[in-house]
Short mmCIF file of C-alpha atoms and ligand atoms in Angstrom, two decimals:
data_model
loop_
_atom_site.label_atom_id
_atom_site.label_comp_id
_atom_site.label_asym_id
_atom_site.label_seq_id
_atom_site.Cartn_x
_atom_site.Cartn_y
_atom_site.Cartn_z
CA MET A 1 0.03 0.06 0.07
CA ARG A 2 1.11 3.36 -0.80
CA LYS A 3 2.30 5.37 2.41
CA GLU A 4 0.57 8.58 3.57
CA PHE A 5 1.97 11.50 1.58
CA HIS A 6 3.04 13.73 4.54
CA LYS A 7 4.38 10.55 6.68
CA ILE A 8 7.52 10.38 4.46
CA ALA A 9 10.05 12.85 3.43
CA TYR A 10 9.28 14.82 0.30
CA GLN A 11 10.88 13.16 -2.89
CA ALA A 12 12.84 14.76 -5.58
CA HIS A 13 9.60 15.32 -7.90
CA THR A 14 7.58 16.66 -5.06
CA LEU A 15 10.66 19.10 -4.47
CA THR A 16 10.62 20.00 -8.14
CA LYS A 17 6.87 20.77 -7.85
CA LEU A 18 7.24 22.97 -4.74
CA ARG A 19 10.24 24.70 -6.20
CA LEU A 20 7.96 25.84 -9.24
CA TYR A 21 5.16 26.71 -7.03
CA GLU A 22 7.70 28.80 -4.79
CA ALA A 23 9.04 30.63 -7.83
CA TYR A 24 5.64 31.37 -9.11
CA ILE A 25 4.50 32.78 -5.69
CA LYS A 26 7.53 35.02 -5.51
CA ALA A 27 6.78 36.61 -8.72
CA TRP A 28 2.88 36.77 -8.30
CA LEU A 29 2.90 38.49 -4.63
CA PRO A 30 4.86 41.74 -5.69
CA VAL A 31 2.52 42.37 -8.78
CA PHE A 32 -0.63 43.16 -6.61
CA MET A 33 0.95 43.83 -3.17
CA THR A 34 2.94 46.78 -4.79
CA ASN A 35 0.13 47.79 -6.65
CA SER A 36 -2.78 48.46 -4.37
CA GLY A 37 -5.04 50.42 -6.82
CA ARG A 38 -5.76 47.73 -9.17
CA VAL A 39 -7.72 45.56 -7.09
CA SER A 40 -9.59 45.76 -3.66
CA GLU A 41 -8.52 42.23 -2.17
CA ILE A 42 -6.01 39.56 -2.75
CA TRP A 43 -7.02 35.94 -2.24
CA LEU A 44 -4.68 33.06 -2.26
CA PHE A 45 -6.07 29.61 -2.26
CA ASP A 46 -4.27 26.44 -1.21
CA LEU A 47 -7.02 23.92 -1.58
CA PHE A 48 -4.82 20.65 -0.91
CA CYS A 49 -2.56 22.16 1.55
CA GLY A 50 -1.32 19.39 3.70
CA PRO A 51 -0.19 19.93 7.47
CA GLY A 52 2.64 22.68 6.23
CA CYS A 53 5.56 20.24 6.15
CA ASP A 54 6.98 16.68 5.53
CA ARG A 55 7.91 14.24 8.37
CA ASN A 56 11.47 15.88 8.19
CA GLY A 57 9.99 19.39 8.80
CA ARG A 58 10.59 20.35 5.33
CA LYS A 59 8.30 23.08 4.29
CA GLY A 60 5.44 22.39 2.19
CA SER A 61 3.17 24.80 0.27
CA PRO A 62 1.45 26.74 3.10
CA LEU A 63 4.81 27.63 4.85
CA ILE A 64 6.42 28.61 1.35
CA LEU A 65 3.68 31.09 0.98
CA LEU A 66 3.55 32.31 4.32
CA ASN A 67 7.37 32.73 4.25
CA GLU A 68 7.30 34.78 0.86
CA LEU A 69 4.44 36.75 2.15
CA THR A 70 6.39 37.80 5.32
CA LYS A 71 9.34 38.86 3.09
CA TYR A 72 7.10 41.17 0.96
CA LEU A 73 5.19 42.55 3.87
CA HIS A 74 8.39 44.03 5.16
CA LEU A 75 9.72 45.59 1.76
CA PRO A 76 9.57 49.40 1.81
CA SER A 77 7.73 48.97 -1.93
CA THR A 78 5.06 47.26 -0.07
CA LYS A 79 3.47 50.30 1.36
CA ASN A 80 -0.34 49.84 1.35
CA PRO A 81 -1.10 46.37 -0.17
CA PRO A 82 -4.44 45.47 -0.20
CA LYS A 83 -6.45 43.23 2.20
CA ILE A 84 -4.92 39.60 1.92
CA ASN A 85 -6.89 36.47 2.36
CA ILE A 86 -5.42 33.02 2.68
CA ILE A 87 -7.62 29.95 2.66
CA PHE A 88 -5.68 26.56 3.63
CA ASN A 89 -7.87 23.68 2.99
CA ASP A 90 -7.26 19.86 3.44
CA ARG A 91 -9.84 17.10 3.61
CA LYS A 92 -7.81 15.49 6.42
CA LYS A 93 -8.73 17.28 9.73
CA TRP A 94 -5.40 15.98 11.29
CA LYS A 95 -3.48 17.98 8.71
CA ILE A 96 -5.39 21.19 9.20
CA ASN A 97 -4.79 20.62 13.03
CA ARG A 98 -1.29 20.41 12.59
CA LEU A 99 -0.85 23.50 9.95
CA THR A 100 -3.14 25.56 12.45
CA LYS A 101 -0.39 24.75 15.52
CA ILE A 102 2.38 25.49 13.38
CA ILE A 103 0.73 29.05 12.26
CA GLU A 104 -0.21 29.88 15.88
CA GLN A 105 3.66 29.51 16.72
CA ARG A 106 4.72 31.73 14.20
CA PRO A 107 5.13 35.47 14.26
CA PRO A 108 1.89 37.25 13.79
CA LEU A 109 1.08 38.70 10.40
CA PRO A 110 -0.49 42.33 10.40
CA ASP A 111 -4.05 42.92 10.30
CA ILE A 112 -4.40 43.19 6.65
CA VAL A 113 -3.68 39.31 6.43
CA ASN A 114 -6.52 37.07 7.35
CA ILE A 115 -5.82 33.40 7.29
CA LYS A 116 -8.75 30.75 7.42
CA LEU A 117 -8.29 27.04 7.76
CA THR A 118 -10.83 24.53 6.39
CA SER A 119 -11.24 20.88 6.43
CA LEU A 120 -13.55 20.30 3.41
CA PRO A 121 -13.57 18.07 0.19
CA TYR A 122 -12.69 19.97 -2.78
CA ALA A 123 -16.07 19.66 -4.32
CA ASP A 124 -17.52 21.65 -1.30
CA ILE A 125 -15.25 24.36 -1.04
CA PHE A 126 -14.92 25.25 -4.87
CA PRO A 127 -18.13 27.08 -4.90
CA HIS A 128 -16.70 29.37 -2.18
CA VAL A 129 -13.82 29.81 -4.48
CA ALA A 130 -15.76 30.53 -7.45
CA ALA A 131 -17.96 32.89 -5.56
CA VAL A 132 -14.66 35.19 -4.62
CA ALA A 133 -12.88 34.40 -7.83
CA SER A 134 -15.60 35.43 -10.27
CA LYS A 135 -15.36 39.15 -8.90
CA CYS A 136 -13.50 41.61 -11.00
CA SER A 137 -12.11 43.43 -8.05
CA THR A 138 -10.27 40.25 -6.64
CA ALA A 139 -6.75 39.09 -7.37
CA CYS A 140 -6.88 35.35 -6.90
CA PHE A 141 -4.13 32.66 -6.99
CA ILE A 142 -5.45 28.95 -6.64
CA PHE A 143 -3.15 26.08 -5.92
CA ILE A 144 -4.37 22.74 -6.91
CA ASP A 145 -2.02 20.17 -5.41
CA GLN A 146 -4.22 17.27 -5.84
CA CYS A 147 -3.05 13.67 -6.05
CA GLY A 148 -5.10 12.72 -9.07
CA ILE A 149 -6.88 14.39 -12.06
CA ASN A 150 -10.46 15.16 -11.09
CA ALA A 151 -9.95 18.59 -9.64
CA ILE A 152 -9.51 20.01 -12.99
CA GLY A 153 -12.31 18.03 -14.67
CA ASP A 154 -14.22 19.75 -17.49
CA ASN A 155 -16.66 21.50 -15.05
CA TYR A 156 -13.65 22.85 -12.79
CA LEU A 157 -11.65 23.79 -15.61
CA ARG A 158 -14.10 25.86 -17.48
CA GLN A 159 -15.02 27.71 -14.15
CA LEU A 160 -11.29 28.33 -13.40
CA ALA A 161 -10.77 29.70 -16.85
CA SER A 162 -13.49 31.98 -16.66
CA PHE A 163 -12.31 33.81 -13.46
CA PRO A 164 -11.29 37.52 -14.30
CA ILE A 165 -8.19 37.97 -12.37
CA THR A 166 -7.12 34.47 -11.23
CA ASP A 167 -4.31 32.56 -11.93
CA TRP A 168 -3.99 28.87 -10.97
CA LEU A 169 -1.62 26.06 -10.67
CA ALA A 170 -2.59 22.48 -10.69
CA PHE A 171 -0.70 19.22 -10.09
CA VAL A 172 -2.30 16.58 -12.57
CA ALA A 173 -1.56 12.68 -12.31
CA SER A 174 -1.18 12.50 -16.09
CA SER A 175 -0.11 9.22 -16.66
CA SER A 176 -3.31 7.87 -14.97
CA ALA A 177 -5.33 10.19 -17.32
CA ARG A 178 -3.60 8.25 -20.06
CA ARG A 179 -3.62 4.95 -18.57
CA PHE A 180 -7.50 5.15 -17.73
CA ILE A 181 -8.27 7.11 -20.78
CA LYS A 182 -11.71 5.32 -21.16
CA HIS A 183 -12.77 5.06 -17.36
CA LYS A 184 -16.08 6.52 -16.72
CA ASN A 185 -15.11 8.08 -13.31
CA LEU A 186 -12.39 10.01 -14.64
CA ALA A 187 -13.63 13.68 -14.85
CA LEU A 188 -10.87 14.66 -17.53
CA HIS A 189 -11.00 12.38 -20.78
CA LEU A 190 -7.89 12.84 -22.95
CA ASN A 191 -8.55 13.94 -26.49
CA GLN A 192 -5.81 11.34 -27.63
CA LYS A 193 -3.72 8.65 -25.85
CA GLY A 194 -0.59 10.05 -27.20
CA ALA A 195 3.12 8.89 -26.39
CA TRP A 196 3.93 8.06 -23.08
CA LYS A 197 6.48 10.59 -22.64
CA ASP A 198 4.00 13.36 -23.61
CA ALA A 199 1.02 12.21 -21.09
CA HIS A 200 1.45 15.65 -19.50
CA ARG A 201 1.44 17.49 -22.84
CA THR A 202 -1.80 15.67 -23.86
CA VAL A 203 -3.38 16.72 -20.67
CA ALA A 204 -2.31 20.29 -21.62
CA ASP A 205 -3.62 20.25 -25.30
CA THR A 206 -6.83 18.45 -23.98
CA CYS A 207 -7.35 21.28 -21.61
CA ARG A 208 -6.97 23.99 -24.25
CA GLU A 209 -9.60 22.15 -26.38
CA LEU A 210 -12.07 22.24 -23.41
CA ILE A 211 -11.43 25.90 -22.72
CA ALA A 212 -11.66 26.80 -26.39
CA ASN A 213 -10.01 30.36 -25.99
CA PRO A 214 -6.98 30.78 -28.07
CA ASP A 215 -6.06 33.86 -25.91
CA TYR A 216 -6.03 31.70 -22.67
CA PHE A 217 -2.68 30.35 -21.44
CA ILE A 218 -2.26 26.67 -20.30
CA VAL A 219 1.32 25.95 -19.61
CA PRO A 220 2.33 22.46 -18.88
CA PHE A 221 5.62 21.35 -16.82
CA SER A 222 5.97 17.50 -17.11
CA ILE A 223 7.27 15.71 -13.82
CA LYS A 224 8.76 12.24 -14.35
CA HIS A 225 8.52 9.89 -11.34
CA GLY A 226 9.50 6.35 -11.98
CA ASN A 227 7.52 5.21 -14.75
CA ASN A 228 4.94 8.16 -14.46
CA ILE A 229 4.63 11.28 -16.50
CA HIS A 230 2.65 13.61 -14.27
CA GLY A 231 3.02 17.54 -13.90
CA LEU A 232 2.05 20.91 -13.09
CA LEU A 233 -0.47 22.78 -15.38
CA PHE A 234 -0.44 26.75 -15.06
CA GLY A 235 -3.48 28.55 -16.20
CA SER A 236 -3.94 32.38 -16.72
CA SER A 237 -5.75 34.76 -18.95
CA HIS A 238 -2.76 37.25 -18.57
CA PRO A 239 0.40 37.07 -20.49
CA SER A 240 2.32 38.80 -17.76
CA GLY A 241 1.25 35.39 -15.27
CA ALA A 242 1.98 32.97 -18.33
CA GLU A 243 5.51 34.91 -18.71
CA LYS A 244 6.27 34.20 -14.95
CA PHE A 245 5.46 30.80 -14.92
CA ILE A 246 7.42 30.01 -18.14
CA LYS A 247 10.47 31.85 -16.84
CA ALA A 248 10.38 29.33 -13.77
CA CYS A 249 10.10 26.57 -15.99
CA TRP A 250 13.26 27.61 -18.03
CA ALA A 251 15.11 27.99 -14.72
CA GLU A 252 14.42 24.24 -13.92
CA ASP A 253 14.79 22.97 -17.50
CA LYS A 254 17.50 24.49 -19.56
CA ASN A 255 16.64 22.50 -22.63
CA ALA A 256 13.04 22.83 -23.25
CA GLY A 257 11.67 24.75 -20.28
CA GLU A 258 9.11 22.00 -19.82
CA ALA A 259 10.20 18.78 -17.68
CA ASN A 260 12.23 17.49 -15.12
CA PHE A 261 13.61 14.98 -17.69
CA ASP A 262 14.83 14.93 -21.14
CA ILE A 263 11.50 15.25 -22.71
CA ASP A 264 12.48 15.26 -26.45
CA GLY A 265 15.48 12.86 -26.14
CA ILE A 266 17.85 15.76 -27.04
CA ILE A 267 21.09 15.33 -24.93
CA GLN A 268 23.53 13.59 -27.10
CA ASN A 269 26.88 12.22 -26.44
CA SER A 270 29.27 13.46 -29.09
CA SER A 271 32.94 12.71 -28.82
CA GLN A 272 32.87 12.41 -24.84
CA LEU A 273 31.35 15.74 -24.79
CA LEU A 274 27.64 16.03 -23.85
CA LYS A 275 26.29 18.20 -26.67
CA PHE A 276 23.13 20.15 -25.57
CA PHE A 277 20.72 21.48 -28.26
CA SER A 278 17.05 22.38 -28.00
CA LYS A 279 14.39 20.63 -30.01
CA LYS A 280 11.75 22.81 -28.41
CA LEU A 281 13.66 26.05 -29.51
CA ASP A 282 14.31 24.60 -32.90
CA ALA A 283 10.49 23.80 -33.25
CA PHE A 284 9.64 27.21 -32.09
CA GLU A 285 12.08 28.86 -34.46
CA ALA A 286 10.75 26.97 -37.42
CA GLU A 287 6.99 27.55 -36.69
CA LEU A 288 7.84 31.51 -35.85
CA ARG A 289 9.67 31.72 -39.25
CA ASP A 290 6.72 30.00 -40.97
CA LYS A 291 4.24 32.55 -39.33
CA ILE A 292 6.29 35.50 -40.41
CA PHE A 293 6.34 34.34 -43.95
CA VAL A 294 2.94 33.52 -44.54
CA LYS A 295 1.97 36.93 -42.61
CA GLU A 296 0.31 35.10 -39.94
CA ILE A 297 2.35 36.84 -37.35
CA THR A 298 3.06 40.64 -38.65
CA ASN A 299 3.86 42.52 -35.33
CA THR A 300 5.71 42.17 -32.14
CA LYS A 301 2.43 41.66 -29.94
CA GLU A 302 1.61 38.63 -32.07
CA ALA A 303 5.13 37.27 -31.97
CA TYR A 304 5.18 37.93 -28.19
CA GLU A 305 1.92 36.16 -27.50
CA PHE A 306 2.94 33.19 -29.83
CA ALA A 307 6.11 32.66 -28.06
CA LEU A 308 4.15 32.40 -24.79
CA GLN A 309 1.43 29.93 -25.99
CA PHE A 310 4.69 27.91 -27.32
CA GLY A 311 6.09 27.86 -23.59
CA VAL A 312 9.18 30.13 -24.63
CA MET A 313 10.15 33.33 -23.51
CA ALA A 314 10.17 36.86 -25.22
CA SER A 315 13.96 36.44 -25.43
CA HIS A 316 13.80 33.33 -27.33
CA ALA A 317 11.51 34.96 -30.01
CA LYS A 318 13.72 37.93 -30.15
CA ALA A 319 16.82 35.75 -30.96
CA VAL A 320 14.82 34.28 -33.89
CA LEU A 321 14.09 37.90 -35.12
CA ARG A 322 17.81 38.81 -34.72
CA LYS A 323 18.75 35.68 -36.79
CA MET A 324 16.31 36.66 -39.54
CA LYS A 325 17.63 40.06 -39.61
CA ASN A 326 21.06 38.96 -40.32
CA GLU A 327 19.87 36.79 -42.96
CA GLY A 328 18.27 39.69 -44.80
CA MET A 329 14.74 38.23 -44.27
CA ILE A 330 13.39 41.06 -42.19
CA ALA A 331 14.03 44.68 -42.07
CA ASN A 332 14.92 45.31 -38.19
CA VAL A 333 14.34 43.78 -34.71
CA PRO A 334 11.96 45.75 -32.86
CA PRO A 335 11.75 45.75 -29.04
CA LEU A 336 9.60 42.62 -28.03
CA SER A 337 8.90 42.00 -24.35
CA TYR A 338 5.83 42.35 -22.01
CA GLN A 339 6.55 45.83 -21.22
CA THR A 340 6.89 47.25 -24.73
CA THR A 341 4.03 45.12 -26.36
CA ILE A 342 1.18 44.67 -23.55
CA VAL A 343 1.95 47.62 -21.08
CA ARG A 344 3.14 50.56 -23.20
CA LYS A 345 1.22 49.04 -26.27
CA ASP A 346 4.10 50.04 -28.39
CA ILE A 347 3.49 47.49 -31.09
CA LYS A 348 5.85 47.37 -33.98
CA ASP A 349 5.62 45.69 -37.31
CA ILE A 350 7.81 42.81 -38.48
CA THR A 351 8.57 43.79 -42.00
CA LEU A 352 9.50 41.04 -44.53
CA ILE A 353 12.00 42.26 -47.13
CA ARG A 354 12.28 38.92 -48.95
C1 SAM B 401 -0.01 16.25 -2.43
S1 SAM B 401 -0.86 16.48 -1.00
C2 SAM B 401 -0.55 18.08 -1.03
C3 SAM B 401 0.82 18.57 -0.53
C4 SAM B 401 0.89 20.05 -0.23
N1 SAM B 401 0.61 21.04 -1.16
C5 SAM B 401 2.29 20.23 0.54
O1 SAM B 401 3.23 20.92 -0.01
O2 SAM B 401 2.86 19.57 1.62
C6 SAM B 401 -2.54 16.41 -1.49
C7 SAM B 401 -3.20 16.70 -0.22
O3 SAM B 401 -4.81 16.60 -0.83
C8 SAM B 401 -5.47 16.34 0.42
N2 SAM B 401 -6.91 15.83 -0.19
C9 SAM B 401 -6.97 14.49 -1.08
N3 SAM B 401 -8.23 14.55 -1.50
C10 SAM B 401 -8.77 15.94 -1.22
C11 SAM B 401 -9.89 16.38 -1.56
N4 SAM B 401 -10.91 15.87 -2.25
N5 SAM B 401 -10.22 17.62 -1.05
C12 SAM B 401 -9.32 18.24 -0.30
N6 SAM B 401 -8.20 17.74 0.09
C13 SAM B 401 -7.82 16.48 -0.45
C14 SAM B 401 -4.64 15.02 1.14
O4 SAM B 401 -4.95 14.73 2.38
C15 SAM B 401 -3.33 15.50 0.91
O5 SAM B 401 -2.83 16.31 2.10
#
């Protein structure tokens, strides 16, 4: 029988997941904490939170969040943050009791932070989450660290994608979705079986198809554990959210920015030297060039958004444009970033010269 998750030490694949969660929290918090005019409240939901740490006291998602939040609350730039609400939930009462004790022993947070701990099944807490997240005045981050698949089943997924200022990060047991593809109890049915190593990519494709909004960002990060390929799925309607998660993914995986293993089999041993080249970046380059040639992409905003949908960064898109300029194919390499194309709306044409 499998051991209870929190009665053993976190394993390497769990630590990868928690590192990505931490990196995203670090990037997300300052956006709304230092810009109090934009929203009236911040809500952070950790819906499968566990007791706070593993059996060795290594910090889990709740303590990662509280540590990061404490840091930002003490920064001079965080002058007037909006009200911050945190919901820690886990179906198992003993985990919530243990987490309550840990939080009580920590230095108190300022009054603007309100922490609530609940012990409800996901299906029962989700409607409360939806009531908050559907407002246009609240910025939400939802962490769905489930053990299976069902918490991002069709019905949940469509709601998550409809919330106006909500980013979410979900763990998905993608190999199980692939293995039990026809099982009627599964809330998410893959659109195809796909290759074993692509199990999590297939989950991401299925989710994109269900959401059916080409402007919505779904970013997968595959996590191999034994023979299973599970992973994290990030969702946001906002390019800045997608960019932050993609940046965290590339910090973890310098080859493809999307896995804790060699997902495209690209690490080759040539004359005793390990030679790295990125098939993902090659594929991105080929597609971006094609789209520019057929004039499907004609400006920097389109190129920037295409990069994010592909799971690569603005710098990768810029590198392709630079190559095309050097080859005499485009006239110039205009500025291409979140700041220029989205914030300043300084959108420049990409001009083909042959
Ligand atoms: C992978 S663990 C979460 C780990 C946690 N994020 C951490 O960093 O330690 C999944 C948790 O979900 C809880 N859980 C399982 N099914 C649930 C459900 N339907 N609703 C809420 N919590 C559930 C389990 O008790 C377990 O603590």
